[in-house]
């Protein structure tokens, strides 16, 4: 049978390019988990995905209620779940004030981390039941949350601190909207959320890889300077960022190439190592990359897991 893969945020950018690359192999049915049905349908058509290769299901990661509803809908569809790709993200580098999810968590960490955290925790049982030979749970990371790299050292740097803000619920009322308890900074909130994504993947690996055989992985697909992620940035940045990445840092990667990379992590038989963070060199060859000290800190990973579990209503 075809493999069934859920891709969150498949309506644009990396998620869409990945869905397209997987559809073209003819080996996958892609569940495009998105908040905007019409946009996703148009996007799938625009890249030439054949109708029999995908299903669109509603998911708004900025609402835990919606995450639970999505899990129920998926279960009722009767499809086994073979691979889950947590890809969607918001980035608000120019926001002066925080905005919040339905449950009142700061939006970047709430969407990118907490929404995906609940989704993947709830979907783990579904994946355990599938008889697919190579089951995988992939959480897209980023270099910007990784302070052992040049890009990860551009201020403001990711830093979870002692997580007092996260413990307080990130609601901006009686506690801070930032994980470390500091002043709101949209770019930092995004980077912090990516560190949580990478820590979560490793904690999943430690807790479940041996028992379930599921491969847990994260990746940095390269700088895809043309995606919607930068939609809230100032116009001059949006104009100069793609050529800067192409010619100066040479980290630029097209959406199509990045989609092929993520599709490899989904289905390539040689990329089954669990608990790792994939990157690609300039010849587009994959390798297991090092994470920064914070993004591989075992105690922090456990704490992110425990505190996040309480916030999303799991024990
Ligand atoms: P895009 O903005 O193009 O795509 C983000 C996707 O997330 C969109 O489909 C968007 O949906 C979806 N999304 C946002 N909020 C929600 C929500 N509340 N519920 C459901 N879906 C939501 O960005 P990219 O493709 O660049 O980003 C994809 C991933 O790649 C992210 O995890 C990002 O961190 C990572 N990444 C990107 C890099 C880059 O250079 N671009 C570099 C490294 C990592 P909608 O269409 O409805 O807005």
mmCIF file of C-alpha atoms and ligand atoms in Angstrom:
data_model
loop_
_atom_site.group_PDB
_atom_site.id
_atom_site.type_symbol
_atom_site.label_atom_id
_atom_site.label_comp_id
_atom_site.label_asym_id
_atom_site.label_seq_id
_atom_site.Cartn_x
_atom_site.Cartn_y
_atom_site.Cartn_z
ATOM 1 C CA UNK A 1 0.000 0.000 0.000
ATOM 2 C CA UNK A 2 0.905 3.676 -0.228
ATOM 3 C CA UNK A 3 2.380 5.307 2.860
ATOM 4 C CA UNK A 4 0.228 7.871 4.658
ATOM 5 C CA UNK A 5 2.012 11.031 5.697
ATOM 6 C CA UNK A 6 0.589 14.051 7.506
ATOM 7 C CA UNK A 7 2.333 17.339 6.657
ATOM 8 C CA UNK A 8 1.338 20.381 8.724
ATOM 9 C CA UNK A 9 1.515 23.740 6.979
ATOM 10 C CA UNK A 10 1.430 22.151 3.520
ATOM 11 C CA UNK A 11 -0.334 25.168 2.023
ATOM 12 C CA UNK A 12 2.896 26.995 1.169
ATOM 13 C CA UNK A 13 6.674 27.042 1.220
ATOM 14 C CA UNK A 14 8.546 23.996 2.465
ATOM 15 C CA UNK A 15 5.420 22.012 3.382
ATOM 16 C CA UNK A 16 3.916 22.398 -0.079
ATOM 17 C CA UNK A 17 7.196 21.578 -1.837
ATOM 18 C CA UNK A 18 7.514 18.449 0.325
ATOM 19 C CA UNK A 19 3.942 17.372 -0.420
ATOM 20 C CA UNK A 20 4.626 17.830 -4.125
ATOM 21 C CA UNK A 21 7.882 15.864 -4.030
ATOM 22 C CA UNK A 22 6.219 12.983 -2.142
ATOM 23 C CA UNK A 23 3.154 12.967 -4.421
ATOM 24 C CA UNK A 24 5.396 12.674 -7.470
ATOM 25 C CA UNK A 25 6.906 9.422 -6.218
ATOM 26 C CA UNK A 26 3.458 7.778 -6.387
ATOM 27 C CA UNK A 27 4.244 6.019 -3.101
ATOM 28 C CA UNK A 28 2.551 8.411 -0.700
ATOM 29 C CA UNK A 29 -0.871 9.721 0.200
ATOM 30 C CA UNK A 30 -0.367 13.158 1.709
ATOM 31 C CA UNK A 31 -2.690 14.508 4.363
ATOM 32 C CA UNK A 32 -2.253 18.239 4.084
ATOM 33 C CA UNK A 33 -3.047 19.527 7.592
ATOM 34 C CA UNK A 34 -3.836 23.219 7.119
ATOM 35 C CA UNK A 35 -5.872 26.059 8.541
ATOM 36 C CA UNK A 36 -7.057 27.420 5.180
ATOM 37 C CA UNK A 37 -8.806 24.816 3.025
ATOM 38 C CA UNK A 38 -9.246 26.916 -0.119
ATOM 39 C CA UNK A 39 -5.663 28.196 -0.083
ATOM 40 C CA UNK A 40 -4.394 24.628 0.288
ATOM 41 C CA UNK A 41 -6.602 23.287 -2.508
ATOM 42 C CA UNK A 42 -5.354 26.041 -4.836
ATOM 43 C CA UNK A 43 -1.757 25.418 -3.770
ATOM 44 C CA UNK A 44 -2.012 21.657 -4.417
ATOM 45 C CA UNK A 45 -3.477 22.352 -7.867
ATOM 46 C CA UNK A 46 -0.871 24.989 -8.671
ATOM 47 C CA UNK A 47 1.989 22.520 -8.170
ATOM 48 C CA UNK A 48 0.182 19.832 -10.162
ATOM 49 C CA UNK A 49 -0.614 17.345 -7.388
ATOM 50 C CA UNK A 50 -3.039 14.666 -8.609
ATOM 51 C CA UNK A 51 -6.293 14.449 -6.616
ATOM 52 C CA UNK A 52 -5.824 10.815 -5.620
ATOM 53 C CA UNK A 53 -2.513 11.644 -3.925
ATOM 54 C CA UNK A 54 -3.778 13.995 -1.214
ATOM 55 C CA UNK A 55 -6.482 14.844 1.307
ATOM 56 C CA UNK A 56 -6.835 18.233 2.966
ATOM 57 C CA UNK A 57 -7.828 18.219 6.631
ATOM 58 C CA UNK A 58 -8.411 21.256 8.775
ATOM 59 C CA UNK A 59 -5.855 21.980 11.499
ATOM 60 C CA UNK A 60 -5.218 25.251 13.285
ATOM 61 C CA UNK A 61 -2.165 24.744 15.456
ATOM 62 C CA UNK A 62 -2.914 27.962 17.330
ATOM 63 C CA UNK A 63 -5.846 26.190 18.982
ATOM 64 C CA UNK A 64 -5.415 23.041 21.084
ATOM 65 C CA UNK A 65 -9.123 22.385 20.592
ATOM 66 C CA UNK A 66 -8.493 22.284 16.848
ATOM 67 C CA UNK A 67 -5.508 19.965 17.314
ATOM 68 C CA UNK A 68 -7.689 17.507 19.264
ATOM 69 C CA UNK A 69 -10.462 17.788 16.667
ATOM 70 C CA UNK A 70 -7.959 17.081 13.896
ATOM 71 C CA UNK A 71 -6.686 13.970 15.690
ATOM 72 C CA UNK A 72 -10.293 12.716 16.075
ATOM 73 C CA UNK A 73 -11.074 13.406 12.411
ATOM 74 C CA UNK A 74 -7.951 11.629 11.303
ATOM 75 C CA UNK A 75 -8.746 8.594 13.476
ATOM 76 C CA UNK A 76 -12.244 8.461 12.026
ATOM 77 C CA UNK A 77 -10.828 8.455 8.486
ATOM 78 C CA UNK A 78 -9.600 4.911 9.169
ATOM 79 C CA UNK A 79 -6.222 5.547 7.545
ATOM 80 C CA UNK A 80 -3.149 4.222 9.299
ATOM 81 C CA UNK A 81 -0.568 6.888 10.151
ATOM 82 C CA UNK A 82 2.938 6.086 8.939
ATOM 83 C CA UNK A 83 4.788 9.408 9.015
ATOM 84 C CA UNK A 84 4.018 12.716 10.735
ATOM 85 C CA UNK A 85 5.805 15.878 9.605
ATOM 86 C CA UNK A 86 5.534 18.883 11.950
ATOM 87 C CA UNK A 87 6.421 21.687 9.571
ATOM 88 C CA UNK A 88 4.068 24.666 10.031
ATOM 89 C CA UNK A 89 5.416 27.783 11.703
ATOM 90 C CA UNK A 90 4.823 31.465 12.246
ATOM 91 C CA UNK A 91 7.567 34.062 12.478
ATOM 92 C CA UNK A 92 6.878 37.612 13.683
ATOM 93 C CA UNK A 93 10.193 39.452 13.594
ATOM 94 C CA UNK A 94 8.690 42.949 13.516
ATOM 95 C CA UNK A 95 5.861 42.527 16.037
ATOM 96 C CA UNK A 96 6.109 45.017 18.883
ATOM 97 C CA UNK A 97 3.517 43.312 21.018
ATOM 98 C CA UNK A 98 2.921 39.601 21.450
ATOM 99 C CA UNK A 99 -0.173 37.941 20.044
ATOM 100 C CA UNK A 100 -1.727 34.827 21.484
ATOM 101 C CA UNK A 101 -3.230 31.460 20.613
ATOM 102 C CA UNK A 102 -6.807 30.477 21.455
ATOM 103 C CA UNK A 103 -5.670 29.212 24.865
ATOM 104 C CA UNK A 104 -3.607 32.347 25.491
ATOM 105 C CA UNK A 105 -0.056 31.208 24.767
ATOM 106 C CA UNK A 106 2.328 33.542 22.948
ATOM 107 C CA UNK A 107 1.671 32.795 19.252
ATOM 108 C CA UNK A 108 5.089 31.650 17.943
ATOM 109 C CA UNK A 109 5.845 29.197 20.740
ATOM 110 C CA UNK A 110 2.137 28.325 21.001
ATOM 111 C CA UNK A 111 1.870 27.407 17.312
ATOM 112 C CA UNK A 112 5.317 26.131 16.398
ATOM 113 C CA UNK A 113 5.995 24.217 19.590
ATOM 114 C CA UNK A 114 2.929 23.643 21.801
ATOM 115 C CA UNK A 115 0.481 22.890 18.953
ATOM 116 C CA UNK A 116 2.899 20.396 17.427
ATOM 117 C CA UNK A 117 3.790 18.991 20.839
ATOM 118 C CA UNK A 118 0.155 18.065 21.522
ATOM 119 C CA UNK A 119 -0.341 16.813 17.963
ATOM 120 C CA UNK A 120 2.660 14.506 18.039
ATOM 121 C CA UNK A 121 1.938 13.219 21.553
ATOM 122 C CA UNK A 122 -1.637 12.359 20.541
ATOM 123 C CA UNK A 123 -0.608 10.835 17.209
ATOM 124 C CA UNK A 124 2.068 8.579 18.673
ATOM 125 C CA UNK A 125 -0.503 5.864 19.473
ATOM 126 C CA UNK A 126 -1.823 6.030 15.912
ATOM 127 C CA UNK A 127 1.686 5.526 14.599
ATOM 128 C CA UNK A 128 2.335 2.622 16.954
ATOM 129 C CA UNK A 129 -0.628 0.801 15.410
ATOM 130 C CA UNK A 130 0.554 1.159 11.815
ATOM 131 C CA UNK A 131 2.296 -1.813 10.220
ATOM 132 C CA UNK A 132 4.383 0.364 7.903
ATOM 133 C CA UNK A 133 8.026 -0.802 7.836
ATOM 134 C CA UNK A 134 9.673 2.599 8.350
ATOM 135 C CA UNK A 135 7.618 4.888 10.572
ATOM 136 C CA UNK A 136 8.931 8.387 11.208
ATOM 137 C CA UNK A 137 8.062 11.459 13.244
ATOM 138 C CA UNK A 138 9.795 14.536 11.899
ATOM 139 C CA UNK A 139 9.893 17.971 13.489
ATOM 140 C CA UNK A 140 11.364 20.710 11.286
ATOM 141 C CA UNK A 141 14.088 22.597 13.121
ATOM 142 C CA UNK A 142 16.204 25.537 12.092
ATOM 143 C CA UNK A 143 19.708 26.842 12.182
ATOM 144 C CA UNK A 144 18.473 30.074 13.774
ATOM 145 C CA UNK A 145 17.775 28.237 17.008
ATOM 146 C CA UNK A 146 21.201 26.683 16.914
ATOM 147 C CA UNK A 147 23.785 28.934 18.560
ATOM 148 C CA UNK A 148 26.797 26.866 17.491
ATOM 149 C CA UNK A 149 26.417 28.299 13.976
ATOM 150 C CA UNK A 150 27.043 31.725 12.494
ATOM 151 C CA UNK A 151 23.361 32.252 11.635
ATOM 152 C CA UNK A 152 22.353 31.094 15.098
ATOM 153 C CA UNK A 153 24.512 33.810 16.619
ATOM 154 C CA UNK A 154 22.723 36.726 14.991
ATOM 155 C CA UNK A 155 21.027 38.552 17.868
ATOM 156 C CA UNK A 156 18.592 38.067 19.473
ATOM 157 C CA UNK A 157 19.875 34.574 20.209
ATOM 158 C CA UNK A 158 17.704 31.669 21.279
ATOM 159 C CA UNK A 159 17.827 31.090 25.013
ATOM 160 C CA UNK A 160 15.293 29.229 27.119
ATOM 161 C CA UNK A 161 16.898 30.344 30.398
ATOM 162 C CA UNK A 162 15.325 28.590 33.388
ATOM 163 C CA UNK A 163 11.976 28.455 31.525
ATOM 164 C CA UNK A 164 10.141 30.522 34.115
ATOM 165 C CA UNK A 165 7.969 32.098 31.407
ATOM 166 C CA UNK A 166 7.007 28.739 29.947
ATOM 167 C CA UNK A 167 6.177 27.459 33.419
ATOM 168 C CA UNK A 168 4.001 30.498 33.955
ATOM 169 C CA UNK A 169 2.009 29.754 30.801
ATOM 170 C CA UNK A 170 3.446 32.379 28.380
ATOM 171 C CA UNK A 171 0.266 34.401 28.700
ATOM 172 C CA UNK A 172 1.675 37.880 29.073
ATOM 173 C CA UNK A 173 -0.772 38.653 31.902
ATOM 174 C CA UNK A 174 0.735 37.661 35.211
ATOM 175 C CA UNK A 175 3.812 36.139 33.568
ATOM 176 C CA UNK A 176 6.083 36.890 30.645
ATOM 177 C CA UNK A 177 5.151 35.895 27.088
ATOM 178 C CA UNK A 178 8.734 34.645 26.567
ATOM 179 C CA UNK A 179 10.028 31.233 27.634
ATOM 180 C CA UNK A 180 12.967 32.719 29.579
ATOM 181 C CA UNK A 181 10.739 35.260 31.299
ATOM 182 C CA UNK A 182 12.183 38.257 29.421
ATOM 183 C CA UNK A 183 10.665 41.103 27.392
ATOM 184 C CA UNK A 184 8.728 40.110 24.272
ATOM 185 C CA UNK A 185 10.865 39.788 21.138
ATOM 186 C CA UNK A 186 9.199 38.170 18.125
ATOM 187 C CA UNK A 187 12.398 36.985 16.423
ATOM 188 C CA UNK A 188 13.662 35.438 19.653
ATOM 189 C CA UNK A 189 10.305 33.774 20.348
ATOM 190 C CA UNK A 190 10.575 32.043 16.948
ATOM 191 C CA UNK A 191 14.126 30.860 17.628
ATOM 192 C CA UNK A 192 13.150 29.644 21.102
ATOM 193 C CA UNK A 193 10.250 27.715 19.550
ATOM 194 C CA UNK A 194 12.679 26.017 17.151
ATOM 195 C CA UNK A 195 14.954 25.009 20.042
ATOM 196 C CA UNK A 196 11.868 23.455 21.689
ATOM 197 C CA UNK A 197 11.139 21.603 18.410
ATOM 198 C CA UNK A 198 14.637 20.115 18.344
ATOM 199 C CA UNK A 199 14.608 19.245 22.070
ATOM 200 C CA UNK A 200 11.174 17.616 21.696
ATOM 201 C CA UNK A 201 12.403 15.405 18.852
ATOM 202 C CA UNK A 202 15.309 14.168 21.009
ATOM 203 C CA UNK A 203 13.112 13.568 24.038
ATOM 204 C CA UNK A 204 10.718 11.532 21.859
ATOM 205 C CA UNK A 205 13.717 9.520 20.706
ATOM 206 C CA UNK A 206 14.877 8.811 24.261
ATOM 207 C CA UNK A 207 11.404 7.868 25.472
ATOM 208 C CA UNK A 208 10.009 5.935 22.521
ATOM 209 C CA UNK A 209 12.504 4.910 19.867
ATOM 210 C CA UNK A 210 13.549 1.616 21.387
ATOM 211 C CA UNK A 211 10.035 0.435 22.217
ATOM 212 C CA UNK A 212 8.282 1.592 19.060
ATOM 213 C CA UNK A 213 10.987 1.447 16.388
ATOM 214 C CA UNK A 214 9.752 4.837 15.172
ATOM 215 C CA UNK A 215 12.474 7.088 13.754
ATOM 216 C CA UNK A 216 12.455 10.568 15.298
ATOM 217 C CA UNK A 217 14.319 13.232 13.333
ATOM 218 C CA UNK A 218 14.740 16.950 12.833
ATOM 219 C CA UNK A 219 16.408 18.889 10.053
ATOM 220 C CA UNK A 220 17.590 22.219 8.774
ATOM 221 C CA UNK A 221 16.679 22.239 5.079
ATOM 222 C CA UNK A 222 18.810 25.305 4.219
ATOM 223 C CA UNK A 223 17.789 28.943 3.981
ATOM 224 C CA UNK A 224 14.636 29.058 1.841
ATOM 225 C CA UNK A 225 14.660 32.833 1.576
ATOM 226 C CA UNK A 226 11.615 33.021 -0.712
ATOM 227 C CA UNK A 227 8.903 31.401 1.464
ATOM 228 C CA UNK A 228 6.002 33.065 3.222
ATOM 229 C CA UNK A 229 7.870 32.811 6.513
ATOM 230 C CA UNK A 230 9.303 36.263 5.932
ATOM 231 C CA UNK A 231 5.937 37.814 5.006
ATOM 232 C CA UNK A 232 5.859 39.972 8.134
ATOM 233 C CA UNK A 233 9.362 41.327 7.669
ATOM 234 C CA UNK A 234 10.018 44.884 6.444
ATOM 235 C CA UNK A 235 9.931 45.279 2.612
ATOM 236 C CA UNK A 236 13.651 46.124 2.322
ATOM 237 C CA UNK A 237 14.547 42.921 4.137
ATOM 238 C CA UNK A 238 12.294 40.882 1.856
ATOM 239 C CA UNK A 239 13.936 42.473 -1.187
ATOM 240 C CA UNK A 240 17.531 41.939 -0.081
ATOM 241 C CA UNK A 241 17.364 38.668 1.857
ATOM 242 C CA UNK A 242 17.163 36.221 -1.118
ATOM 243 C CA UNK A 243 20.141 37.722 -3.043
ATOM 244 C CA UNK A 244 22.089 38.063 0.223
ATOM 245 C CA UNK A 245 21.590 34.354 0.895
ATOM 246 C CA UNK A 246 22.340 33.440 -2.726
ATOM 247 C CA UNK A 247 25.521 35.404 -3.224
ATOM 248 C CA UNK A 248 26.979 36.251 0.181
ATOM 249 C CA UNK A 249 26.223 33.424 2.599
ATOM 250 C CA UNK A 250 25.579 30.886 -0.190
ATOM 251 C CA UNK A 251 23.103 29.203 2.167
ATOM 252 C CA UNK A 252 20.218 29.803 -0.242
ATOM 253 C CA UNK A 253 18.144 26.834 -1.262
ATOM 254 C CA UNK A 254 15.094 26.839 -3.553
ATOM 255 C CA UNK A 255 11.721 25.731 -2.217
ATOM 256 C CA UNK A 256 11.825 22.790 -4.598
ATOM 257 C CA UNK A 257 15.246 21.615 -3.394
ATOM 258 C CA UNK A 258 14.272 22.076 0.274
ATOM 259 C CA UNK A 259 11.104 20.049 -0.387
ATOM 260 C CA UNK A 260 13.189 17.238 -1.841
ATOM 261 C CA UNK A 261 15.379 17.289 1.262
ATOM 262 C CA UNK A 262 12.454 16.990 3.654
ATOM 263 C CA UNK A 263 10.951 14.295 1.402
ATOM 264 C CA UNK A 264 14.209 12.344 1.847
ATOM 265 C CA UNK A 265 13.844 12.503 5.612
ATOM 266 C CA UNK A 266 10.293 11.147 5.153
ATOM 267 C CA UNK A 267 11.063 8.262 2.835
ATOM 268 C CA UNK A 268 14.707 7.694 1.938
ATOM 269 C CA UNK A 269 15.707 4.180 3.098
ATOM 270 C CA UNK A 270 19.148 5.447 4.160
ATOM 271 C CA UNK A 271 17.806 8.187 6.459
ATOM 272 C CA UNK A 272 16.418 5.983 9.224
ATOM 273 C CA UNK A 273 18.730 7.048 12.028
ATOM 274 C CA UNK A 274 16.716 8.236 15.032
ATOM 275 C CA UNK A 275 17.371 11.167 17.359
ATOM 276 C CA UNK A 276 19.346 13.136 14.790
ATOM 277 C CA UNK A 277 19.290 16.515 13.077
ATOM 278 C CA UNK A 278 19.900 16.372 9.328
ATOM 279 C CA UNK A 279 21.587 19.027 7.224
ATOM 280 C CA UNK A 280 22.882 19.135 3.643
ATOM 281 C CA UNK A 281 26.259 20.251 2.320
ATOM 282 C CA UNK A 282 26.789 22.437 -0.731
ATOM 283 C CA UNK A 283 26.591 19.413 -3.002
ATOM 284 C CA UNK A 284 23.167 18.609 -1.515
ATOM 285 C CA UNK A 285 24.400 15.522 0.299
ATOM 286 C CA UNK A 286 22.778 14.826 3.674
ATOM 287 C CA UNK A 287 24.781 14.503 6.884
ATOM 288 C CA UNK A 288 24.025 14.243 10.610
ATOM 289 C CA UNK A 289 24.701 17.694 12.025
ATOM 290 C CA UNK A 290 25.703 18.789 15.535
ATOM 291 C CA UNK A 291 23.208 20.727 17.601
ATOM 292 C CA UNK A 292 24.153 23.614 19.857
ATOM 293 C CA UNK A 293 24.689 22.932 23.534
ATOM 294 C CA UNK A 294 21.256 24.229 24.489
ATOM 295 C CA UNK A 295 19.474 22.429 21.651
ATOM 296 C CA UNK A 296 20.940 19.109 22.804
ATOM 297 C CA UNK A 297 20.704 19.629 26.576
ATOM 298 C CA UNK A 298 19.142 16.483 28.053
ATOM 299 C CA UNK A 299 17.829 18.176 31.209
ATOM 300 C CA UNK A 300 16.281 21.012 29.248
ATOM 301 C CA UNK A 301 14.639 18.528 26.883
ATOM 302 C CA UNK A 302 13.039 16.730 29.834
ATOM 303 C CA UNK A 303 11.887 19.995 31.340
ATOM 304 C CA UNK A 304 10.414 21.263 28.037
ATOM 305 C CA UNK A 305 8.581 17.924 27.743
ATOM 306 C CA UNK A 306 7.185 18.042 31.274
ATOM 307 C CA UNK A 307 6.190 21.702 31.350
ATOM 308 C CA UNK A 308 4.708 21.583 27.831
ATOM 309 C CA UNK A 309 2.753 18.455 28.739
ATOM 310 C CA UNK A 310 1.091 20.321 31.629
ATOM 311 C CA UNK A 311 0.347 23.374 29.487
ATOM 312 C CA UNK A 312 -1.408 21.357 26.782
ATOM 313 C CA UNK A 313 -3.380 19.289 29.280
ATOM 314 C CA UNK A 314 -1.400 16.040 29.216
ATOM 315 C CA UNK A 315 0.152 14.728 32.409
HETATM 316 P P1 LIG B 1 5.750 29.442 5.155
HETATM 317 O O1 LIG B 1 5.305 30.670 5.868
HETATM 318 O O2 LIG B 1 5.788 29.443 3.682
HETATM 319 O O3 LIG B 1 4.878 28.197 5.614
HETATM 320 C C1 LIG B 1 4.409 28.087 6.910
HETATM 321 C C2 LIG B 1 3.191 27.192 6.906
HETATM 322 O O4 LIG B 1 2.711 27.096 8.250
HETATM 323 C C3 LIG B 1 2.039 27.725 6.068
HETATM 324 O O5 LIG B 1 1.458 26.645 5.380
HETATM 325 C C4 LIG B 1 1.089 28.271 7.113
HETATM 326 O O6 LIG B 1 -0.266 28.232 6.752
HETATM 327 C C5 LIG B 1 1.329 27.281 8.229
HETATM 328 N N1 LIG B 1 0.792 27.762 9.495
HETATM 329 C C6 LIG B 1 1.112 28.897 10.159
HETATM 330 N N2 LIG B 1 0.346 29.009 11.274
HETATM 331 C C7 LIG B 1 -0.455 27.921 11.302
HETATM 332 C C8 LIG B 1 -1.474 27.486 12.181
HETATM 333 N N3 LIG B 1 -1.841 28.189 13.247
HETATM 334 N N4 LIG B 1 -2.099 26.316 11.920
HETATM 335 C C9 LIG B 1 -1.765 25.592 10.831
HETATM 336 N N5 LIG B 1 -0.824 25.964 9.951
HETATM 337 C C10 LIG B 1 -0.181 27.127 10.183
HETATM 338 O O7 LIG B 1 7.195 29.139 5.778
HETATM 339 P P2 LIG B 1 8.308 28.013 5.457
HETATM 340 O O8 LIG B 1 7.831 27.069 4.435
HETATM 341 O O9 LIG B 1 9.588 28.709 5.259
HETATM 342 O O10 LIG B 1 8.410 27.285 6.869
HETATM 343 C C11 LIG B 1 8.176 25.912 7.044
HETATM 344 C C12 LIG B 1 9.106 25.364 8.116
HETATM 345 O O11 LIG B 1 10.456 25.510 7.695
HETATM 346 C C13 LIG B 1 9.011 26.053 9.461
HETATM 347 O O12 LIG B 1 9.037 25.071 10.476
HETATM 348 C C14 LIG B 1 10.258 26.917 9.528
HETATM 349 O O13 LIG B 1 10.669 27.133 10.843
HETATM 350 C C15 LIG B 1 11.220 26.032 8.768
HETATM 351 N N6 LIG B 1 12.396 26.684 8.251
HETATM 352 C C16 LIG B 1 12.316 27.628 7.268
HETATM 353 C C17 LIG B 1 13.466 28.225 6.786
HETATM 354 C C18 LIG B 1 13.435 29.263 5.736
HETATM 355 O O14 LIG B 1 14.505 29.775 5.407
HETATM 356 N N7 LIG B 1 12.279 29.613 5.175
HETATM 357 C C19 LIG B 1 14.782 27.827 7.298
HETATM 358 C C20 LIG B 1 14.740 26.832 8.312
HETATM 359 C C21 LIG B 1 13.588 26.281 8.744
HETATM 360 P P3 LIG B 1 -0.993 29.440 5.922
HETATM 361 O O15 LIG B 1 -0.660 29.168 4.488
HETATM 362 O O16 LIG B 1 -2.430 29.252 6.242
HETATM 363 O O17 LIG B 1 -0.412 30.725 6.432
#
